[in-house]
Short mmCIF file of C-alpha atoms in Angstrom, two decimals:
data_model
loop_
_atom_site.label_atom_id
_atom_site.label_comp_id
_atom_site.label_asym_id
_atom_site.label_seq_id
_atom_site.Cartn_x
_atom_site.Cartn_y
_atom_site.Cartn_z
CA SER L 26 126.19 189.15 -32.93
CA ALA L 27 125.65 190.51 -29.39
CA ALA L 28 123.16 190.52 -26.68
CA SER L 29 122.32 194.13 -27.57
CA LEU L 30 123.10 196.61 -30.48
CA HIS L 31 122.79 200.43 -30.72
CA HIS L 32 123.53 202.18 -33.94
CA ASP L 33 123.66 206.08 -34.35
CA PRO L 34 123.53 206.93 -38.05
CA ARG L 35 124.55 210.46 -37.45
CA SER L 36 127.74 209.57 -35.75
CA ARG L 37 128.29 206.47 -37.83
CA THR L 38 128.79 204.55 -34.58
CA THR L 39 127.54 200.98 -33.83
CA VAL L 40 127.96 199.48 -30.30
CA TYR L 41 127.56 195.74 -29.63
CA GLU L 42 127.38 194.71 -26.08
CA GLY L 43 127.23 191.33 -24.26
CA GLU L 44 129.32 188.55 -25.73
CA ALA L 45 129.87 190.55 -28.81
CA LEU L 46 131.26 188.93 -31.96
CA MET L 47 132.47 190.54 -35.15
CA ARG L 48 133.67 188.43 -38.17
CA SER L 49 135.37 189.23 -41.51
CA GLY L 50 136.33 186.17 -43.51
CA ARG L 51 138.12 183.77 -41.23
CA SER L 52 139.17 186.52 -38.84
CA GLU L 53 137.03 187.42 -35.79
CA ILE L 54 136.98 189.67 -32.62
CA ARG L 55 135.11 188.61 -29.37
CA ALA L 56 134.67 190.98 -26.41
CA GLU L 57 132.06 192.14 -23.84
CA ARG L 58 131.83 195.31 -25.75
CA LEU L 59 132.66 196.32 -29.36
CA ARG L 60 132.33 199.81 -30.67
CA GLN L 61 132.67 200.53 -34.45
CA VAL L 62 132.93 204.00 -35.93
CA ASP L 63 133.07 204.66 -39.64
CA ASP L 64 134.70 207.92 -40.79
CA ALA L 65 133.46 210.09 -43.69
CA GLN L 66 135.74 208.09 -46.03
CA GLY L 67 134.22 204.78 -44.82
CA ARG L 68 137.35 203.71 -42.94
CA ARG L 69 136.65 201.91 -39.67
CA THR L 70 137.75 202.01 -36.13
CA VAL L 71 136.80 199.21 -33.89
CA GLU L 72 137.43 199.34 -30.15
CA ALA L 73 136.97 196.12 -28.05
CA GLU L 74 136.73 196.03 -24.36
CA GLY L 75 136.63 193.32 -21.78
CA GLY L 76 137.96 189.80 -22.43
CA VAL L 77 139.10 190.43 -25.95
CA ARG L 78 139.73 187.36 -27.97
CA SER L 79 140.75 187.70 -31.65
CA ARG L 80 141.78 185.55 -34.40
CA LEU L 81 143.41 187.15 -37.45
CA GLN L 82 143.99 185.12 -40.53
CA PRO L 83 146.67 187.12 -42.44
CA GLU L 84 146.54 186.68 -46.28
CA ALA L 85 149.69 185.55 -48.17
CA ALA L 86 151.99 188.28 -49.10
CA LYS L 87 152.00 187.31 -52.72
CA PRO L 88 149.30 185.37 -54.68
CA GLY L 89 150.11 181.69 -54.61
CA ASP L 90 152.11 181.88 -51.44
CA LYS L 91 151.02 179.90 -48.40
CA PRO L 92 149.35 182.31 -45.96
CA PRO L 93 150.97 182.88 -42.51
CA GLU L 94 149.45 180.93 -39.58
CA MET L 95 146.53 182.34 -37.62
CA VAL L 96 147.28 185.00 -35.15
CA GLU L 97 145.39 184.45 -31.85
CA VAL L 98 145.28 187.19 -29.12
CA LYS L 99 143.86 187.40 -25.75
CA ALA L 100 143.91 190.96 -24.15
CA ALA L 101 141.81 193.26 -21.99
CA ASN L 102 141.36 195.84 -24.81
CA MET L 103 141.93 196.26 -28.65
CA VAL L 104 141.73 199.16 -30.98
CA TYR L 105 141.74 198.57 -34.78
CA ASP L 106 142.38 201.63 -36.91
CA GLU L 107 141.74 200.93 -40.55
CA ALA L 108 143.25 204.42 -41.53
CA ARG L 109 146.55 203.77 -39.68
CA ARG L 110 146.49 200.06 -40.67
CA GLU L 111 147.19 198.88 -37.15
CA VAL L 112 145.76 196.83 -34.32
CA VAL L 113 146.81 197.68 -30.86
CA TYR L 114 146.16 195.31 -27.91
CA THR L 115 146.57 196.37 -24.26
CA GLY L 116 146.28 194.60 -20.86
CA GLU L 117 148.00 191.34 -20.23
CA VAL L 118 148.40 190.57 -23.95
CA ASP L 119 148.90 186.77 -24.87
CA LEU L 120 149.58 186.56 -28.61
CA ARG L 121 150.26 183.36 -30.45
CA GLN L 122 151.16 182.57 -34.19
CA GLY L 123 152.04 178.93 -34.61
CA PRO L 124 154.67 177.82 -32.23
CA ILE L 125 155.60 181.37 -31.16
CA ALA L 126 153.96 183.04 -28.16
CA THR L 127 154.45 186.52 -26.62
CA ARG L 128 153.30 188.01 -23.30
CA SER L 129 153.34 191.69 -22.78
CA PRO L 130 151.27 194.60 -21.63
CA LYS L 131 150.98 195.90 -25.18
CA ALA L 132 151.16 194.55 -28.71
CA THR L 133 150.82 196.35 -31.98
CA LEU L 134 150.18 194.60 -35.30
CA SER L 135 150.97 196.79 -38.38
CA LEU L 136 149.05 195.73 -41.50
CA ALA L 137 150.21 195.95 -45.09
CA ALA L 138 148.69 198.49 -47.48
CA ASP L 139 146.06 195.91 -48.55
CA GLY L 140 144.94 195.83 -44.82
CA ARG L 141 144.79 191.99 -44.89
CA SER L 142 148.35 190.84 -44.48
CA LEU L 143 150.74 191.55 -41.69
CA GLU L 144 154.02 193.45 -41.93
CA LYS L 145 155.18 193.33 -38.46
CA LEU L 146 154.42 192.84 -34.76
CA VAL L 147 155.81 194.91 -31.94
CA ALA L 148 155.31 193.69 -28.29
CA GLY L 149 156.57 194.85 -25.11
CA GLU L 150 157.66 196.87 -22.37
CA PRO L 151 158.42 194.25 -21.23
CA VAL L 152 157.93 191.17 -23.41
CA ARG L 153 158.52 187.38 -22.96
CA LEU L 154 158.80 185.35 -26.13
CA GLU L 155 158.49 181.61 -26.17
CA GLU L 156 159.04 179.07 -28.96
CA GLY L 157 158.92 175.53 -27.69
CA GLN L 158 161.49 175.12 -24.75
CA ARG L 159 163.23 178.39 -25.88
CA ARG L 160 162.43 181.63 -24.03
CA ALA L 161 163.61 185.15 -24.28
CA ASP L 162 162.85 188.15 -22.06
CA GLY L 163 163.42 191.74 -22.98
CA ARG L 164 162.09 195.27 -23.11
CA LEU L 165 160.73 195.06 -26.73
CA ALA L 166 160.27 192.39 -29.43
CA THR L 167 159.75 193.10 -33.04
CA TYR L 168 158.77 190.43 -35.52
CA GLN L 169 159.23 191.28 -39.23
CA LEU L 170 156.89 188.96 -41.14
CA ALA L 171 158.65 189.46 -44.60
CA THR L 172 162.07 188.26 -43.35
CA GLY L 173 160.80 186.07 -40.43
CA THR L 174 163.32 187.76 -38.11
CA ILE L 175 162.62 188.67 -34.47
CA THR L 176 164.69 191.24 -32.71
CA ILE L 177 164.51 191.49 -28.97
CA GLU L 178 165.86 194.73 -27.39
CA GLY L 179 166.60 195.66 -23.77
CA GLU L 180 169.30 195.71 -21.24
CA PRO L 181 169.59 193.06 -20.40
CA VAL L 182 167.96 190.56 -22.66
CA PHE L 183 167.73 187.01 -21.14
CA ILE L 184 167.68 184.07 -23.42
CA SER L 185 167.05 180.49 -22.23
CA GLN L 186 167.42 177.41 -24.49
CA PRO L 187 167.50 174.03 -22.72
CA GLY L 188 170.25 171.54 -23.64
CA PRO L 189 174.01 171.44 -23.80
CA ASP L 190 174.15 174.85 -25.45
CA GLU L 191 171.95 176.50 -22.81
CA LEU L 192 172.52 180.29 -22.84
#
């Protein structure tokens, strides 16, 4: 839905403007402007501009597994490229999944081959990662969903964890 809609069938482009909202299942994108282009193979590119807010509900990696928690993102801009299986957010990106939050100028979500589950998240240059009272600052953070591991790169990487074992 949106305040206005323009569709050009020749270029396979649809532009939604004014409090635009696009949904697919439990996932959604909200922005002032959404532009969707379908290529000749039917693969979609969606560009979102202005006050982007998205909620992505990844599917479980295997049938019967519990799906990962909802990924919620606020950013200035977003580009979803179905052919590349990635979502790129730019401009003061605030990303949250469960208790983990990142803040960075850019974040890239890589999707699995099915296009509905996440493989990894890369945020940075620079990035701040927070989980409860723990905090880490670095150049780049990579979260591999299959293993649940987060790697923070940079020189130096600062880690803060309150308590007797504060780093």
